[in-house]
Coordinates of C-alpha atoms in Angstrom, one line a residue:
M1 CA 0.0 0.0 0.0
A2 CA 1.4 3.4 -1.0
Y3 CA 1.1 6.6 0.9
N4 CA 2.7 9.1 -1.4
L5 CA 5.4 9.8 1.2
L6 CA 7.9 10.9 -1.4
K7 CA 5.5 12.6 -3.9
G8 CA 7.4 15.4 -5.6
K9 CA 10.8 14.4 -4.2
R10 CA 14.0 13.8 -6.2
G11 CA 16.7 11.4 -5.3
I12 CA 19.9 9.5 -6.1
I13 CA 20.1 5.8 -5.3
T14 CA 23.5 4.1 -5.4
G15 CA 24.4 0.4 -5.3
A16 CA 21.4 -1.4 -7.0
L17 CA 23.0 -4.5 -8.5
D18 CA 20.2 -7.0 -8.8
Q19 CA 16.8 -7.9 -7.2
N20 CA 18.5 -9.1 -4.0
S21 CA 20.1 -5.7 -3.4
I22 CA 18.6 -3.5 -0.6
A23 CA 19.2 -0.5 -2.9
W24 CA 17.0 -2.3 -5.5
K25 CA 14.2 -2.6 -3.0
V26 CA 14.6 1.0 -1.9
A27 CA 14.3 2.1 -5.5
E28 CA 11.1 0.1 -6.0
K29 CA 9.6 1.5 -2.8
A30 CA 10.6 5.1 -3.5
H31 CA 9.0 4.8 -7.0
E32 CA 5.9 3.4 -5.4
E33 CA 5.8 6.3 -3.0
G34 CA 5.9 8.9 -5.8
A35 CA 9.6 9.8 -6.0
T36 CA 11.7 10.4 -9.1
F37 CA 15.3 9.5 -8.9
V38 CA 18.6 8.7 -10.7
L39 CA 20.2 5.3 -10.3
T40 CA 24.0 5.0 -10.2
N41 CA 26.7 2.4 -9.7
A42 CA 30.3 1.9 -10.7
P43 CA 30.6 0.9 -14.4
I44 CA 32.0 -2.5 -13.5
A45 CA 29.2 -3.2 -11.1
M46 CA 26.6 -2.2 -13.7
R47 CA 28.0 -4.7 -16.2
M48 CA 27.7 -7.4 -13.6
G49 CA 24.1 -6.5 -12.5
E50 CA 20.7 -5.9 -13.9
I51 CA 20.2 -2.2 -13.3
N52 CA 18.7 -1.6 -16.7
K53 CA 15.7 -3.6 -15.7
L54 CA 15.2 -1.5 -12.6
A55 CA 15.6 1.7 -14.5
E56 CA 12.9 0.6 -16.9
K57 CA 10.6 -0.5 -14.1
T58 CA 11.0 2.8 -12.1
N59 CA 11.2 5.1 -15.2
S60 CA 14.7 6.2 -14.0
K61 CA 17.8 7.4 -15.7
I62 CA 21.1 5.7 -15.0
I63 CA 24.2 7.8 -14.5
P64 CA 27.4 5.7 -14.0
A65 CA 29.8 7.0 -11.4
D66 CA 32.8 5.7 -9.5
A67 CA 32.0 6.8 -6.0
T68 CA 35.7 7.1 -5.2
S69 CA 36.1 9.8 -7.8
V70 CA 35.3 13.4 -6.9
E71 CA 35.2 14.3 -10.6
E72 CA 32.6 11.5 -11.4
L73 CA 30.5 12.4 -8.3
T74 CA 30.5 16.0 -9.5
T75 CA 29.2 14.9 -12.8
L76 CA 26.6 12.6 -11.1
F77 CA 25.2 15.4 -8.9
T78 CA 25.3 18.0 -11.7
Q79 CA 23.5 15.7 -14.3
S80 CA 21.0 14.4 -11.7
Q81 CA 19.8 17.9 -11.1
E82 CA 19.4 18.5 -14.8
V83 CA 17.6 15.2 -15.4
L84 CA 15.3 15.5 -12.4
G85 CA 14.6 19.2 -12.8
G86 CA 15.9 20.5 -9.5
K87 CA 17.9 20.0 -6.3
I88 CA 18.1 16.6 -4.6
D89 CA 15.8 15.6 -1.7
F90 CA 17.3 12.2 -0.8
V91 CA 20.4 10.1 -1.3
L92 CA 21.0 6.4 -0.5
H93 CA 24.6 5.3 0.0
S94 CA 24.6 1.6 -0.5
I95 CA 28.2 0.9 -1.4
G96 CA 30.4 -1.7 0.3
M97 CA 33.4 -3.8 -0.8
S98 CA 36.2 -5.7 0.9
V99 CA 38.9 -7.4 -1.1
N100 CA 40.2 -8.9 2.1
I101 CA 36.8 -10.6 2.6
R102 CA 36.6 -11.7 -1.0
K103 CA 40.1 -13.3 -0.7
K104 CA 39.2 -14.8 2.7
I105 CA 42.1 -13.1 4.5
P106 CA 41.7 -13.2 8.3
Y107 CA 41.7 -9.9 10.2
P108 CA 45.1 -10.3 11.9
E109 CA 46.7 -10.8 8.5
L110 CA 45.0 -8.1 6.5
N111 CA 46.5 -6.9 3.3
Y112 CA 46.8 -3.1 3.8
D113 CA 46.5 -2.2 0.2
F114 CA 43.2 -4.1 0.1
F115 CA 42.2 -2.4 3.4
Q116 CA 42.8 1.0 1.9
K117 CA 40.8 0.1 -1.1
G118 CA 37.9 -1.0 1.1
I119 CA 38.0 2.3 3.1
D120 CA 38.0 4.4 -0.1
V121 CA 35.1 2.5 -1.7
S122 CA 33.0 1.9 1.4
A123 CA 33.5 4.9 3.7
L124 CA 35.4 7.7 2.1
S125 CA 33.0 7.6 -0.8
F126 CA 30.3 8.7 1.6
H127 CA 32.3 11.8 2.6
K128 CA 33.2 12.5 -1.0
M129 CA 29.5 12.2 -2.0
M130 CA 28.3 14.6 0.6
A131 CA 31.3 17.0 0.1
V132 CA 30.4 17.2 -3.6
A133 CA 26.7 17.7 -2.9
R134 CA 27.6 20.5 -0.4
K135 CA 30.0 22.2 -2.7
L136 CA 27.4 22.2 -5.6
D137 CA 24.6 23.2 -3.2
A138 CA 22.8 20.2 -4.7
M139 CA 20.6 19.3 -1.7
N140 CA 17.3 20.9 -0.9
E141 CA 16.7 22.1 2.6
W142 CA 15.3 19.3 4.9
G143 CA 16.7 16.7 2.5
S144 CA 17.8 13.3 3.8
I145 CA 21.0 11.2 3.2
V146 CA 21.1 7.6 4.4
A147 CA 23.9 5.1 4.4
L148 CA 23.6 1.4 5.1
T149 CA 25.8 -0.1 7.8
Y150 CA 26.1 -3.1 10.1
M151 CA 26.5 -3.7 13.8
A152 CA 30.0 -5.1 13.4
A153 CA 31.0 -1.4 13.7
Q154 CA 30.2 -1.8 17.5
R155 CA 30.6 -5.5 18.1
V156 CA 33.1 -8.2 17.0
Y157 CA 32.1 -10.5 14.2
P158 CA 35.3 -12.3 13.2
F159 CA 34.1 -13.1 9.7
Y160 CA 33.4 -9.4 8.9
T161 CA 37.2 -8.6 9.2
D162 CA 38.1 -5.1 7.9
M163 CA 34.6 -4.1 7.0
A164 CA 33.9 -3.8 10.7
D165 CA 36.4 -1.0 10.9
I166 CA 35.3 0.5 7.7
K167 CA 31.6 0.6 8.8
A168 CA 32.7 2.3 12.0
M169 CA 34.3 5.0 9.9
L170 CA 31.2 5.3 7.8
E171 CA 29.1 5.9 10.9
S172 CA 31.5 8.5 12.2
I173 CA 31.4 10.3 8.9
A174 CA 27.6 10.4 9.1
R175 CA 27.7 12.0 12.5
S176 CA 30.4 14.6 11.6
F177 CA 29.0 15.6 8.2
G178 CA 25.5 15.5 9.6
Y179 CA 26.5 18.3 11.9
Y180 CA 27.6 20.6 9.1
F181 CA 24.8 19.7 6.7
G182 CA 22.3 20.2 9.5
T183 CA 23.4 23.6 10.6
E184 CA 23.9 24.9 7.1
K185 CA 21.0 23.4 5.1
K186 CA 18.8 21.4 7.6
V187 CA 19.8 18.3 5.7
R188 CA 19.8 15.2 7.9
V189 CA 22.3 12.4 7.7
N190 CA 21.8 8.9 9.2
T191 CA 23.0 5.4 9.0
V192 CA 20.8 2.3 9.1
S193 CA 22.3 -0.7 10.8
Q194 CA 20.5 -3.6 9.0
S195 CA 20.0 -7.2 10.0
P196 CA 22.0 -9.8 8.1
T197 CA 20.4 -9.8 4.7
K198 CA 20.6 -12.2 1.8
T199 CA 22.1 -9.9 -0.7
T200 CA 24.6 -10.8 -3.4
A201 CA 27.3 -9.2 -1.3
G202 CA 26.2 -10.6 2.0
T203 CA 26.0 -14.2 0.9
G204 CA 29.6 -13.9 -0.3
I205 CA 30.8 -13.7 3.3
K206 CA 32.1 -17.0 4.7
G207 CA 29.7 -18.6 7.1
F208 CA 26.9 -16.1 6.3
G209 CA 24.2 -18.7 6.1
D210 CA 24.8 -20.0 9.6
F211 CA 25.0 -16.5 11.0
F212 CA 21.8 -15.4 9.3
D213 CA 20.0 -18.3 11.0
Y214 CA 21.7 -17.4 14.4
A215 CA 20.6 -13.8 14.2
D216 CA 17.1 -14.8 13.1
A217 CA 16.9 -17.1 16.2
I218 CA 18.1 -14.3 18.5
S219 CA 15.8 -11.5 17.2
P220 CA 12.3 -11.4 18.7
L221 CA 10.9 -10.2 15.4
G222 CA 13.3 -12.2 13.3
N223 CA 15.7 -10.7 10.8
A224 CA 14.5 -7.6 9.0
S225 CA 14.2 -8.3 5.3
A226 CA 15.5 -6.1 2.4
E227 CA 11.9 -5.0 1.8
D228 CA 11.5 -3.9 5.4
C229 CA 14.8 -2.0 5.2
A230 CA 13.5 -0.3 2.1
N231 CA 10.4 0.8 4.0
F232 CA 12.5 2.2 6.8
C233 CA 14.8 4.1 4.3
V234 CA 11.7 5.6 2.6
A235 CA 10.4 6.8 6.0
L236 CA 13.8 8.4 6.6
F237 CA 13.6 10.1 3.2
S238 CA 10.2 11.4 4.0
D239 CA 9.1 14.5 5.9
L240 CA 7.9 12.4 8.7
T241 CA 11.4 12.1 10.1
R242 CA 12.5 15.8 9.7
M243 CA 14.2 16.0 13.1
V244 CA 16.1 12.7 13.0
T245 CA 19.8 13.2 12.1
M246 CA 23.3 12.0 13.0
Q247 CA 21.9 8.7 14.3
N248 CA 22.9 5.1 13.7
L249 CA 19.4 3.5 13.6
L250 CA 19.2 -0.2 14.4
H251 CA 16.9 -2.0 12.1
D252 CA 17.3 -5.6 13.2
G253 CA 14.2 -7.0 14.7
G254 CA 15.4 -6.5 18.2
Y255 CA 18.7 -8.4 17.8
S256 CA 20.9 -5.6 19.1
T257 CA 19.2 -5.6 22.5
T258 CA 18.6 -9.3 23.0
G259 CA 21.1 -11.2 25.1
V260 CA 19.9 -14.7 24.4
S261 CA 16.7 -16.2 23.2
D262 CA 14.8 -19.3 24.0
K263 CA 15.4 -20.6 20.5
I264 CA 19.2 -20.4 21.0
L265 CA 19.0 -22.1 24.4
Q266 CA 16.9 -24.9 22.8
K267 CA 19.5 -25.3 20.0
L268 CA 22.2 -25.6 22.6
G269 CA 20.1 -28.2 24.5
I270 CA 19.7 -26.0 27.5
S271 CA 16.4 -26.0 29.3
E272 CA 14.7 -22.7 29.9
S273 CA 14.2 -23.7 33.6
A274 CA 17.9 -24.6 34.1
E275 CA 19.5 -22.9 37.2

């Protein structure tokens, strides 16, 4: 059911690769809620994915951009305003990549060149994106910028290796830049800490399936789906959340505040009534 929450709003959505992507679901939901937007991804990712199908479905234009390049981001924000007919109301940063994870390199043995690449792609790109938008004065007042993150920024998940540090940096950038964007333009900046989600990137992490089941058994509401995350992002893009900024918002079915669940105790063979 649509509520026209984003009627008349213009946006930029990054990172939609295929139907499993959270960004893909956000684009579908934003379109349903009345928004017009530009889709963008790195050229290599676009060749691997199915973004043209999404563009056709949502009547959106695709503007390729390497999020690590200030020059290409400048082109992205300039052309997006031309295509959409005005300044931007919302931006989704859904960009993450770790070569160390892809190559299954354990955290104590990180390749630092790979680590630097992950930082540039997954965290610094967020700063660059907002810096370009600010320099071009591309955001409307009371606009909303959202980046996707994960709780490994606060807790240790050994399989998440360097992405844990990178996400911590991403969240810090959201807070710091959120201050400047808020005081200058009333633009709000938040991160959404999502449940383990069966995206193409997520399922590439070693042991992801087992951890997905574990998190689902801990969470009172179960894991939040990509569709649920899209609904939450749309709410953050909307005028209903005008005073929410510089927050890391946990969207995880209650996982983050549950110590242990009955399901986990049962899996361990421990009785609920045990002393």
